[in-house]
Amino acid sequence: MSMIKLHLQDEEFDAVQRYAEAIGVSPEDVTYAAINRLMLQLKTDEPAINREIVEARDWRQNNLALWSDSARSVHAYEGKGEDPSAPSDWLR
Protein backbone atom coordinates (compact mmCIF):
# COMPACT_ATOMS: atom_id res chain seq x y z
CA MET A 1 0.00 0.00 0.00
CA SER A 2 1.30 3.46 -0.90
CA MET A 3 1.27 6.28 1.60
CA ILE A 4 0.67 10.02 1.40
CA LYS A 5 1.71 12.16 4.36
CA LEU A 6 -0.29 15.31 4.96
CA HIS A 7 1.18 17.85 7.35
CA LEU A 8 -1.43 20.11 8.94
CA GLN A 9 -1.05 22.99 11.33
CA ASP A 10 -2.58 22.28 14.75
CA GLU A 11 -5.53 24.56 13.96
CA GLU A 12 -6.21 22.67 10.73
CA PHE A 13 -5.96 19.26 12.34
CA ASP A 14 -8.17 20.30 15.25
CA ALA A 15 -10.96 21.28 12.84
CA VAL A 16 -10.69 17.98 10.94
CA GLN A 17 -10.55 15.94 14.14
CA ARG A 18 -13.55 17.73 15.65
CA TYR A 19 -15.58 17.07 12.48
CA ALA A 20 -14.50 13.42 12.36
CA GLU A 21 -15.48 12.90 16.00
CA ALA A 22 -18.85 14.57 15.39
CA ILE A 23 -19.74 11.99 12.73
CA GLY A 24 -18.03 9.02 14.39
CA VAL A 25 -15.10 8.47 12.02
CA SER A 26 -11.34 9.06 12.07
CA PRO A 27 -9.51 12.10 10.65
CA GLU A 28 -8.04 9.70 8.08
CA ASP A 29 -11.56 8.79 6.96
CA VAL A 30 -12.37 12.47 6.43
CA THR A 31 -9.14 12.96 4.48
CA TYR A 32 -9.80 9.95 2.26
CA ALA A 33 -13.36 11.13 1.56
CA ALA A 34 -12.07 14.60 0.64
CA ILE A 35 -9.55 13.16 -1.82
CA ASN A 36 -12.19 10.80 -3.22
CA ARG A 37 -14.58 13.70 -3.81
CA LEU A 38 -11.85 15.82 -5.40
CA MET A 39 -10.79 13.06 -7.77
CA LEU A 40 -14.41 12.44 -8.83
CA GLN A 41 -14.97 16.15 -9.48
CA LEU A 42 -11.96 16.24 -11.80
CA LYS A 43 -14.19 14.65 -14.44
CA THR A 44 -16.41 17.73 -14.60
CA ASP A 45 -14.27 20.71 -13.52
CA GLU A 46 -10.59 19.91 -13.97
CA PRO A 47 -9.29 23.39 -14.96
CA ALA A 48 -10.88 25.07 -11.92
CA ILE A 49 -9.66 22.35 -9.57
CA ASN A 50 -6.15 22.57 -11.00
CA ARG A 51 -6.12 26.33 -10.31
CA GLU A 52 -7.45 25.83 -6.79
CA ILE A 53 -4.76 23.25 -5.98
CA VAL A 54 -1.96 25.53 -7.21
CA GLU A 55 -3.40 28.53 -5.34
CA ALA A 56 -3.78 26.51 -2.14
CA ARG A 57 -0.18 25.38 -2.39
CA ASP A 58 0.95 28.99 -2.69
CA TRP A 59 -1.10 30.58 0.11
CA ARG A 60 -0.69 27.65 2.48
CA GLN A 61 2.94 28.57 3.10
CA ASN A 62 1.91 31.65 5.11
CA ASN A 63 -1.75 31.21 6.01
CA LEU A 64 -4.16 28.89 7.72
CA ALA A 65 -7.01 27.43 5.73
CA LEU A 66 -10.32 29.27 6.01
CA TRP A 67 -11.91 26.16 7.55
CA SER A 68 -9.29 25.81 10.27
CA ASP A 69 -9.50 27.04 13.84
CA SER A 70 -8.21 30.60 13.69
CA ALA A 71 -6.34 30.69 16.98
CA ARG A 72 -3.17 32.08 15.40
CA SER A 73 -4.74 34.29 12.73
CA VAL A 74 -4.89 38.05 13.03
CA HIS A 75 -8.42 39.36 13.32
CA ALA A 76 -9.50 42.66 11.76
CA TYR A 77 -10.07 44.27 15.15
CA GLU A 78 -6.67 43.35 16.59
CA GLY A 79 -4.07 46.05 16.81
CA LYS A 80 -6.59 48.86 16.41
CA GLY A 81 -7.21 51.45 19.07
CA GLU A 82 -10.65 52.33 20.28
CA ASP A 83 -13.02 53.48 17.57
CA PRO A 84 -13.90 57.12 18.32
CA SER A 85 -17.12 56.77 16.37
CA ALA A 86 -18.37 53.92 18.57
CA PRO A 87 -21.78 54.59 20.16
CA SER A 88 -20.30 54.60 23.69
CA ASP A 89 -18.17 57.62 22.73
CA TRP A 90 -21.18 59.53 21.42
CA LEU A 91 -22.64 59.75 24.90
CA ARG A 92 -19.64 61.46 26.47
PDB file of N, CA and C in Angstrom:
ATOM      1  N   MET A   1       0.848  -1.175   0.000  1.00  0.00           N
ATOM      2  CA  MET A   1       0.000   0.000   0.000  1.00  0.00           C
ATOM      3  C   MET A   1       0.889   1.232   0.000  1.00  0.00           C
ATOM      4  N   SER A   2       0.569   2.193  -0.852  1.00  0.00           N
ATOM      5  CA  SER A   2       1.303   3.457  -0.897  1.00  0.00           C
ATOM      6  C   SER A   2       0.799   4.381   0.193  1.00  0.00           C
ATOM      7  N   MET A   3       1.624   5.384   0.515  1.00  0.00           N
ATOM      8  CA  MET A   3       1.270   6.283   1.600  1.00  0.00           C
ATOM      9  C   MET A   3       1.458   7.730   1.158  1.00  0.00           C
ATOM     10  N   ILE A   4       0.546   8.583   1.573  1.00  0.00           N
ATOM     11  CA  ILE A   4       0.670  10.025   1.399  1.00  0.00           C
ATOM     12  C   ILE A   4       0.676  10.629   2.794  1.00  0.00           C
ATOM     13  N   LYS A   5       1.667  11.461   3.075  1.00  0.00           N
ATOM     14  CA  LYS A   5       1.706  12.156   4.361  1.00  0.00           C
ATOM     15  C   LYS A   5       1.185  13.570   4.152  1.00  0.00           C
ATOM     16  N   LEU A   6       0.281  13.969   5.011  1.00  0.00           N
ATOM     17  CA  LEU A   6      -0.288  15.307   4.957  1.00  0.00           C
ATOM     18  C   LEU A   6       0.066  16.005   6.262  1.00  0.00           C
ATOM     19  N   HIS A   7       0.780  17.094   6.156  1.00  0.00           N
ATOM     20  CA  HIS A   7       1.178  17.851   7.346  1.00  0.00           C
ATOM     21  C   HIS A   7       0.223  19.016   7.516  1.00  0.00           C
ATOM     22  N   LEU A   8      -0.489  19.044   8.630  1.00  0.00           N
ATOM     23  CA  LEU A   8      -1.433  20.110   8.939  1.00  0.00           C
ATOM     24  C   LEU A   8      -0.948  20.907  10.137  1.00  0.00           C
ATOM     25  N   GLN A   9      -1.268  22.177  10.141  1.00  0.00           N
ATOM     26  CA  GLN A   9      -1.046  22.986  11.335  1.00  0.00           C
ATOM     27  C   GLN A   9      -2.010  22.478  12.400  1.00  0.00           C
ATOM     28  N   ASP A  10      -1.710  22.739  13.661  1.00  0.00           N
ATOM     29  CA  ASP A  10      -2.578  22.276  14.750  1.00  0.00           C
ATOM     30  C   ASP A  10      -4.022  22.747  14.558  1.00  0.00           C
ATOM     31  N   GLU A  11      -4.194  24.007  14.139  1.00  0.00           N
ATOM     32  CA  GLU A  11      -5.532  24.564  13.964  1.00  0.00           C
ATOM     33  C   GLU A  11      -6.297  23.850  12.849  1.00  0.00           C
ATOM     34  N   GLU A  12      -5.584  23.414  11.819  1.00  0.00           N
ATOM     35  CA  GLU A  12      -6.214  22.674  10.726  1.00  0.00           C
ATOM     36  C   GLU A  12      -6.597  21.268  11.190  1.00  0.00           C
ATOM     37  N   PHE A  13      -5.668  20.611  11.864  1.00  0.00           N
ATOM     38  CA  PHE A  13      -5.957  19.258  12.343  1.00  0.00           C
ATOM     39  C   PHE A  13      -7.098  19.256  13.350  1.00  0.00           C
ATOM     40  N   ASP A  14      -7.112  20.238  14.248  1.00  0.00           N
ATOM     41  CA  ASP A  14      -8.174  20.298  15.252  1.00  0.00           C
ATOM     42  C   ASP A  14      -9.552  20.375  14.603  1.00  0.00           C
ATOM     43  N   ALA A  15      -9.671  21.158  13.541  1.00  0.00           N
ATOM     44  CA  ALA A  15     -10.956  21.283  12.841  1.00  0.00           C
ATOM     45  C   ALA A  15     -11.355  19.955  12.198  1.00  0.00           C
ATOM     46  N   VAL A  16     -10.400  19.277  11.576  1.00  0.00           N
ATOM     47  CA  VAL A  16     -10.685  17.983  10.943  1.00  0.00           C
ATOM     48  C   VAL A  16     -11.046  16.947  12.010  1.00  0.00           C
ATOM     49  N   GLN A  17     -10.291  16.907  13.089  1.00  0.00           N
ATOM     50  CA  GLN A  17     -10.552  15.940  14.144  1.00  0.00           C
ATOM     51  C   GLN A  17     -11.915  16.163  14.789  1.00  0.00           C
ATOM     52  N   ARG A  18     -12.257  17.414  15.037  1.00  0.00           N
ATOM     53  CA  ARG A  18     -13.551  17.733  15.645  1.00  0.00           C
ATOM     54  C   ARG A  18     -14.698  17.273  14.730  1.00  0.00           C
ATOM     55  N   TYR A  19     -14.557  17.507  13.430  1.00  0.00           N
ATOM     56  CA  TYR A  19     -15.583  17.072  12.478  1.00  0.00           C
ATOM     57  C   TYR A  19     -15.672  15.544  12.450  1.00  0.00           C
ATOM     58  N   ALA A  20     -14.529  14.882  12.391  1.00  0.00           N
ATOM     59  CA  ALA A  20     -14.504  13.417  12.363  1.00  0.00           C
ATOM     60  C   ALA A  20     -15.190  12.845  13.600  1.00  0.00           C
ATOM     61  N   GLU A  21     -14.865  13.381  14.761  1.00  0.00           N
ATOM     62  CA  GLU A  21     -15.480  12.899  16.005  1.00  0.00           C
ATOM     63  C   GLU A  21     -16.993  13.128  15.990  1.00  0.00           C
ATOM     64  N   ALA A  22     -17.431  14.246  15.421  1.00  0.00           N
ATOM     65  CA  ALA A  22     -18.855  14.568  15.391  1.00  0.00           C
ATOM     66  C   ALA A  22     -19.660  13.558  14.571  1.00  0.00           C
ATOM     67  N   ILE A  23     -19.014  12.963  13.558  1.00  0.00           N
ATOM     68  CA  ILE A  23     -19.738  11.990  12.726  1.00  0.00           C
ATOM     69  C   ILE A  23     -19.288  10.552  12.981  1.00  0.00           C
ATOM     70  N   GLY A  24     -18.414  10.360  13.969  1.00  0.00           N
ATOM     71  CA  GLY A  24     -18.030   9.019  14.389  1.00  0.00           C
ATOM     72  C   GLY A  24     -17.046   8.298  13.486  1.00  0.00           C
ATOM     73  N   VAL A  25     -16.137   9.073  12.867  1.00  0.00           N
ATOM     74  CA  VAL A  25     -15.101   8.474  12.022  1.00  0.00           C
ATOM     75  C   VAL A  25     -13.737   9.020  12.431  1.00  0.00           C
ATOM     76  N   SER A  26     -12.684   8.574  11.783  1.00  0.00           N
ATOM     77  CA  SER A  26     -11.338   9.060  12.072  1.00  0.00           C
ATOM     78  C   SER A  26     -10.976  10.229  11.150  1.00  0.00           C
ATOM     79  N   PRO A  27      -9.985  11.041  11.544  1.00  0.00           N
ATOM     80  CA  PRO A  27      -9.514  12.099  10.648  1.00  0.00           C
ATOM     81  C   PRO A  27      -9.030  11.535   9.302  1.00  0.00           C
ATOM     82  N   GLU A  28      -8.481  10.333   9.328  1.00  0.00           N
ATOM     83  CA  GLU A  28      -8.036   9.696   8.080  1.00  0.00           C
ATOM     84  C   GLU A  28      -9.222   9.406   7.169  1.00  0.00           C
ATOM     85  N   ASP A  29     -10.362   9.035   7.755  1.00  0.00           N
ATOM     86  CA  ASP A  29     -11.562   8.790   6.958  1.00  0.00           C
ATOM     87  C   ASP A  29     -12.032  10.080   6.279  1.00  0.00           C
ATOM     88  N   VAL A  30     -11.979  11.180   7.004  1.00  0.00           N
ATOM     89  CA  VAL A  30     -12.366  12.473   6.435  1.00  0.00           C
ATOM     90  C   VAL A  30     -11.423  12.837   5.295  1.00  0.00           C
ATOM     91  N   THR A  31     -10.135  12.642   5.506  1.00  0.00           N
ATOM     92  CA  THR A  31      -9.139  12.960   4.483  1.00  0.00           C
ATOM     93  C   THR A  31      -9.345  12.116   3.229  1.00  0.00           C
ATOM     94  N   TYR A  32      -9.578  10.827   3.405  1.00  0.00           N
ATOM     95  CA  TYR A  32      -9.802   9.953   2.256  1.00  0.00           C
ATOM     96  C   TYR A  32     -11.050  10.385   1.489  1.00  0.00           C
ATOM     97  N   ALA A  33     -12.119  10.701   2.214  1.00  0.00           N
ATOM     98  CA  ALA A  33     -13.359  11.127   1.558  1.00  0.00           C
ATOM     99  C   ALA A  33     -13.145  12.427   0.776  1.00  0.00           C
ATOM    100  N   ALA A  34     -12.348  13.338   1.336  1.00  0.00           N
ATOM    101  CA  ALA A  34     -12.068  14.597   0.645  1.00  0.00           C
ATOM    102  C   ALA A  34     -11.302  14.346  -0.649  1.00  0.00           C
ATOM    103  N   ILE A  35     -10.311  13.483  -0.604  1.00  0.00           N
ATOM    104  CA  ILE A  35      -9.547  13.156  -1.816  1.00  0.00           C
ATOM    105  C   ILE A  35     -10.437  12.432  -2.815  1.00  0.00           C
ATOM    106  N   ASN A  36     -11.274  11.519  -2.346  1.00  0.00           N
ATOM    107  CA  ASN A  36     -12.192  10.804  -3.219  1.00  0.00           C
ATOM    108  C   ASN A  36     -13.108  11.785  -3.950  1.00  0.00           C
ATOM    109  N   ARG A  37     -13.670  12.721  -3.205  1.00  0.00           N
ATOM    110  CA  ARG A  37     -14.582  13.704  -3.807  1.00  0.00           C
ATOM    111  C   ARG A  37     -13.854  14.568  -4.825  1.00  0.00           C
ATOM    112  N   LEU A  38     -12.648  15.011  -4.484  1.00  0.00           N
ATOM    113  CA  LEU A  38     -11.846  15.818  -5.401  1.00  0.00           C
ATOM    114  C   LEU A  38     -11.572  15.060  -6.695  1.00  0.00           C
ATOM    115  N   MET A  39     -11.141  13.835  -6.576  1.00  0.00           N
ATOM    116  CA  MET A  39     -10.794  13.055  -7.765  1.00  0.00           C
ATOM    117  C   MET A  39     -12.017  12.800  -8.653  1.00  0.00           C
ATOM    118  N   LEU A  40     -13.184  12.618  -8.045  1.00  0.00           N
ATOM    119  CA  LEU A  40     -14.406  12.436  -8.832  1.00  0.00           C
ATOM    120  C   LEU A  40     -14.820  13.739  -9.523  1.00  0.00           C
ATOM    121  N   GLN A  41     -14.607  14.863  -8.884  1.00  0.00           N
ATOM    122  CA  GLN A  41     -14.972  16.151  -9.476  1.00  0.00           C
ATOM    123  C   GLN A  41     -14.054  16.550 -10.620  1.00  0.00           C
ATOM    124  N   LEU A  42     -12.878  15.943 -10.692  1.00  0.00           N
ATOM    125  CA  LEU A  42     -11.964  16.243 -11.799  1.00  0.00           C
ATOM    126  C   LEU A  42     -12.616  15.959 -13.148  1.00  0.00           C
ATOM    127  N   LYS A  43     -13.530  15.008 -13.178  1.00  0.00           N
ATOM    128  CA  LYS A  43     -14.192  14.646 -14.435  1.00  0.00           C
ATOM    129  C   LYS A  43     -15.022  15.790 -14.992  1.00  0.00           C
ATOM    130  N   THR A  44     -15.517  16.672 -14.133  1.00  0.00           N
ATOM    131  CA  THR A  44     -16.408  17.730 -14.598  1.00  0.00           C
ATOM    132  C   THR A  44     -15.812  19.130 -14.523  1.00  0.00           C
ATOM    133  N   ASP A  45     -14.778  19.350 -13.724  1.00  0.00           N
ATOM    134  CA  ASP A  45     -14.274  20.708 -13.525  1.00  0.00           C
ATOM    135  C   ASP A  45     -12.762  20.735 -13.338  1.00  0.00           C
ATOM    136  N   GLU A  46     -12.042  20.030 -14.158  1.00  0.00           N
ATOM    137  CA  GLU A  46     -10.594  19.907 -13.966  1.00  0.00           C
ATOM    138  C   GLU A  46      -9.839  21.227 -13.996  1.00  0.00           C
ATOM    139  N   PRO A  47     -10.073  22.140 -14.953  1.00  0.00           N
ATOM    140  CA  PRO A  47      -9.294  23.391 -14.955  1.00  0.00           C
ATOM    141  C   PRO A  47      -9.448  24.199 -13.667  1.00  0.00           C
ATOM    142  N   ALA A  48     -10.657  24.310 -13.151  1.00  0.00           N
ATOM    143  CA  ALA A  48     -10.879  25.072 -11.923  1.00  0.00           C
ATOM    144  C   ALA A  48     -10.210  24.391 -10.732  1.00  0.00           C
ATOM    145  N   ILE A  49     -10.287  23.083 -10.672  1.00  0.00           N
ATOM    146  CA  ILE A  49      -9.663  22.347  -9.573  1.00  0.00           C
ATOM    147  C   ILE A  49      -8.150  22.460  -9.651  1.00  0.00           C
ATOM    148  N   ASN A  50      -7.594  22.399 -10.842  1.00  0.00           N
ATOM    149  CA  ASN A  50      -6.147  22.569 -11.004  1.00  0.00           C
ATOM    150  C   ASN A  50      -5.700  23.926 -10.458  1.00  0.00           C
ATOM    151  N   ARG A  51      -6.454  24.987 -10.808  1.00  0.00           N
ATOM    152  CA  ARG A  51      -6.118  26.335 -10.308  1.00  0.00           C
ATOM    153  C   ARG A  51      -6.207  26.384  -8.795  1.00  0.00           C
ATOM    154  N   GLU A  52      -7.257  25.801  -8.242  1.00  0.00           N
ATOM    155  CA  GLU A  52      -7.450  25.830  -6.793  1.00  0.00           C
ATOM    156  C   GLU A  52      -6.320  25.107  -6.062  1.00  0.00           C
ATOM    157  N   ILE A  53      -5.859  24.005  -6.607  1.00  0.00           N
ATOM    158  CA  ILE A  53      -4.765  23.251  -5.984  1.00  0.00           C
ATOM    159  C   ILE A  53      -3.482  24.073  -5.992  1.00  0.00           C
ATOM    160  N   VAL A  54      -3.171  24.708  -7.115  1.00  0.00           N
ATOM    161  CA  VAL A  54      -1.958  25.530  -7.207  1.00  0.00           C
ATOM    162  C   VAL A  54      -2.058  26.733  -6.269  1.00  0.00           C
ATOM    163  N   GLU A  55      -3.221  27.383  -6.226  1.00  0.00           N
ATOM    164  CA  GLU A  55      -3.400  28.532  -5.336  1.00  0.00           C
ATOM    165  C   GLU A  55      -3.284  28.121  -3.869  1.00  0.00           C
ATOM    166  N   ALA A  56      -3.870  26.993  -3.522  1.00  0.00           N
ATOM    167  CA  ALA A  56      -3.784  26.511  -2.136  1.00  0.00           C
ATOM    168  C   ALA A  56      -2.338  26.222  -1.752  1.00  0.00           C
ATOM    169  N   ARG A  57      -1.596  25.638  -2.661  1.00  0.00           N
ATOM    170  CA  ARG A  57      -0.177  25.379  -2.387  1.00  0.00           C
ATOM    171  C   ARG A  57       0.546  26.681  -2.089  1.00  0.00           C
ATOM    172  N   ASP A  58       0.253  27.721  -2.850  1.00  0.00           N
ATOM    173  CA  ASP A  58       0.953  28.992  -2.691  1.00  0.00           C
ATOM    174  C   ASP A  58       0.572  29.716  -1.403  1.00  0.00           C
ATOM    175  N   TRP A  59      -0.722  29.839  -1.091  1.00  0.00           N
ATOM    176  CA  TRP A  59      -1.100  30.581   0.110  1.00  0.00           C
ATOM    177  C   TRP A  59      -0.886  29.795   1.381  1.00  0.00           C
ATOM    178  N   ARG A  60      -0.830  28.487   1.281  1.00  0.00           N
ATOM    179  CA  ARG A  60      -0.688  27.654   2.478  1.00  0.00           C
ATOM    180  C   ARG A  60       0.643  27.880   3.199  1.00  0.00           C
ATOM    181  N   GLN A  61       1.631  28.353   2.488  1.00  0.00           N
ATOM    182  CA  GLN A  61       2.940  28.572   3.102  1.00  0.00           C
ATOM    183  C   GLN A  61       2.887  29.609   4.224  1.00  0.00           C
ATOM    184  N   ASN A  62       1.958  30.564   4.128  1.00  0.00           N
ATOM    185  CA  ASN A  62       1.914  31.651   5.113  1.00  0.00           C
ATOM    186  C   ASN A  62       0.571  31.840   5.789  1.00  0.00           C
ATOM    187  N   ASN A  63      -0.403  31.009   5.482  1.00  0.00           N
ATOM    188  CA  ASN A  63      -1.753  31.211   6.005  1.00  0.00           C
ATOM    189  C   ASN A  63      -2.378  29.903   6.451  1.00  0.00           C
ATOM    190  N   LEU A  64      -3.343  30.030   7.344  1.00  0.00           N
ATOM    191  CA  LEU A  64      -4.160  28.888   7.717  1.00  0.00           C
ATOM    192  C   LEU A  64      -5.328  28.800   6.753  1.00  0.00           C
ATOM    193  N   ALA A  65      -5.839  27.611   6.571  1.00  0.00           N
ATOM    194  CA  ALA A  65      -7.013  27.428   5.729  1.00  0.00           C
ATOM    195  C   ALA A  65      -8.211  28.130   6.351  1.00  0.00           C
ATOM    196  N   LEU A  66      -9.132  28.570   5.515  1.00  0.00           N
ATOM    197  CA  LEU A  66     -10.320  29.271   6.013  1.00  0.00           C
ATOM    198  C   LEU A  66     -11.171  28.388   6.915  1.00  0.00           C
ATOM    199  N   TRP A  67     -11.102  27.079   6.746  1.00  0.00           N
ATOM    200  CA  TRP A  67     -11.911  26.157   7.545  1.00  0.00           C
ATOM    201  C   TRP A  67     -11.233  25.764   8.851  1.00  0.00           C
ATOM    202  N   SER A  68     -10.009  26.197   9.062  1.00  0.00           N
ATOM    203  CA  SER A  68      -9.288  25.805  10.271  1.00  0.00           C
ATOM    204  C   SER A  68      -9.713  26.661  11.463  1.00  0.00           C
ATOM    205  N   ASP A  69      -9.325  26.207  12.650  1.00  0.00           N
ATOM    206  CA  ASP A  69      -9.497  27.039  13.838  1.00  0.00           C
ATOM    207  C   ASP A  69      -8.555  28.222  13.669  1.00  0.00           C
ATOM    208  N   SER A  70      -9.005  29.399  13.984  1.00  0.00           N
ATOM    209  CA  SER A  70      -8.211  30.597  13.694  1.00  0.00           C
ATOM    210  C   SER A  70      -7.460  31.134  14.905  1.00  0.00           C
ATOM    211  N   ALA A  71      -6.997  30.258  15.747  1.00  0.00           N
ATOM    212  CA  ALA A  71      -6.341  30.691  16.984  1.00  0.00           C
ATOM    213  C   ALA A  71      -5.118  31.564  16.728  1.00  0.00           C
ATOM    214  N   ARG A  72      -4.388  31.311  15.649  1.00  0.00           N
ATOM    215  CA  ARG A  72      -3.175  32.083  15.397  1.00  0.00           C
ATOM    216  C   ARG A  72      -3.366  33.175  14.357  1.00  0.00           C
ATOM    217  N   SER A  73      -4.543  33.290  13.768  1.00  0.00           N
ATOM    218  CA  SER A  73      -4.737  34.291  12.725  1.00  0.00           C
ATOM    219  C   SER A  73      -4.974  35.664  13.337  1.00  0.00           C
ATOM    220  N   VAL A  74      -4.693  36.689  12.579  1.00  0.00           N
ATOM    221  CA  VAL A  74      -4.892  38.055  13.033  1.00  0.00           C
ATOM    222  C   VAL A  74      -6.300  38.466  12.632  1.00  0.00           C
ATOM    223  N   HIS A  75      -7.058  38.929  13.589  1.00  0.00           N
ATOM    224  CA  HIS A  75      -8.419  39.365  13.323  1.00  0.00           C
ATOM    225  C   HIS A  75      -8.422  40.848  12.971  1.00  0.00           C
ATOM    226  N   ALA A  76      -9.427  41.279  12.241  1.00  0.00           N
ATOM    227  CA  ALA A  76      -9.504  42.656  11.761  1.00  0.00           C
ATOM    228  C   ALA A  76      -9.454  43.665  12.897  1.00  0.00           C
ATOM    229  N   TYR A  77     -10.009  43.315  14.054  1.00  0.00           N
ATOM    230  CA  TYR A  77     -10.065  44.268  15.151  1.00  0.00           C
ATOM    231  C   TYR A  77      -8.778  44.320  15.965  1.00  0.00           C
ATOM    232  N   GLU A  78      -7.886  43.385  15.789  1.00  0.00           N
ATOM    233  CA  GLU A  78      -6.669  43.348  16.591  1.00  0.00           C
ATOM    234  C   GLU A  78      -5.707  44.434  16.150  1.00  0.00           C
ATOM    235  N   GLY A  79      -5.072  45.048  17.106  1.00  0.00           N
ATOM    236  CA  GLY A  79      -4.067  46.055  16.813  1.00  0.00           C
ATOM    237  C   GLY A  79      -4.643  47.439  16.559  1.00  0.00           C
ATOM    238  N   LYS A  80      -5.963  47.559  16.611  1.00  0.00           N
ATOM    239  CA  LYS A  80      -6.585  48.856  16.414  1.00  0.00           C
ATOM    240  C   LYS A  80      -6.925  49.458  17.766  1.00  0.00           C
ATOM    241  N   GLY A  81      -6.813  50.757  17.850  1.00  0.00           N
ATOM    242  CA  GLY A  81      -7.211  51.446  19.070  1.00  0.00           C
ATOM    243  C   GLY A  81      -8.727  51.503  19.142  1.00  0.00           C
ATOM    244  N   GLU A  82      -9.206  52.184  20.154  1.00  0.00           N
ATOM    245  CA  GLU A  82     -10.649  52.327  20.283  1.00  0.00           C
ATOM    246  C   GLU A  82     -11.194  53.136  19.121  1.00  0.00           C
ATOM    247  N   ASP A  83     -12.362  52.783  18.667  1.00  0.00           N
ATOM    248  CA  ASP A  83     -13.022  53.476  17.569  1.00  0.00           C
ATOM    249  C   ASP A  83     -13.736  54.703  18.127  1.00  0.00           C
ATOM    250  N   PRO A  84     -13.282  55.908  17.770  1.00  0.00           N
ATOM    251  CA  PRO A  84     -13.899  57.119  18.324  1.00  0.00           C
ATOM    252  C   PRO A  84     -15.346  57.296  17.869  1.00  0.00           C
ATOM    253  N   SER A  85     -15.750  56.626  16.834  1.00  0.00           N
ATOM    254  CA  SER A  85     -17.124  56.766  16.372  1.00  0.00           C
ATOM    255  C   SER A  85     -18.053  55.725  16.982  1.00  0.00           C
ATOM    256  N   ALA A  86     -17.545  54.937  17.914  1.00  0.00           N
ATOM    257  CA  ALA A  86     -18.367  53.917  18.566  1.00  0.00           C
ATOM    258  C   ALA A  86     -19.459  54.597  19.374  1.00  0.00           C
ATOM    259  N   PRO A  87     -20.642  53.976  19.438  1.00  0.00           N
ATOM    260  CA  PRO A  87     -21.780  54.586  20.157  1.00  0.00           C
ATOM    261  C   PRO A  87     -21.451  54.992  21.598  1.00  0.00           C
ATOM    262  N   SER A  88     -20.606  54.243  22.300  1.00  0.00           N
ATOM    263  CA  SER A  88     -20.302  54.600  23.694  1.00  0.00           C
ATOM    264  C   SER A  88     -19.600  55.954  23.776  1.00  0.00           C
ATOM    265  N   ASP A  89     -18.863  56.331  22.748  1.00  0.00           N
ATOM    266  CA  ASP A  89     -18.174  57.625  22.731  1.00  0.00           C
ATOM    267  C   ASP A  89     -19.129  58.766  22.426  1.00  0.00           C
ATOM    268  N   TRP A  90     -20.219  58.488  21.781  1.00  0.00           N
ATOM    269  CA  TRP A  90     -21.184  59.531  21.422  1.00  0.00           C
ATOM    270  C   TRP A  90     -21.853  60.104  22.664  1.00  0.00           C
ATOM    271  N   LEU A  91     -21.918  59.322  23.712  1.00  0.00           N
ATOM    272  CA  LEU A  91     -22.640  59.748  24.896  1.00  0.00           C
ATOM    273  C   LEU A  91     -21.787  60.573  25.847  1.00  0.00           C
ATOM    274  N   ARG A  92     -20.533  60.733  25.572  1.00  0.00           N
ATOM    275  CA  ARG A  92     -19.639  61.463  26.474  1.00  0.00           C
ATOM    276  C   ARG A  92     -19.826  62.950  26.369  1.00  0.00           C
TER     277      ARG A  92
END
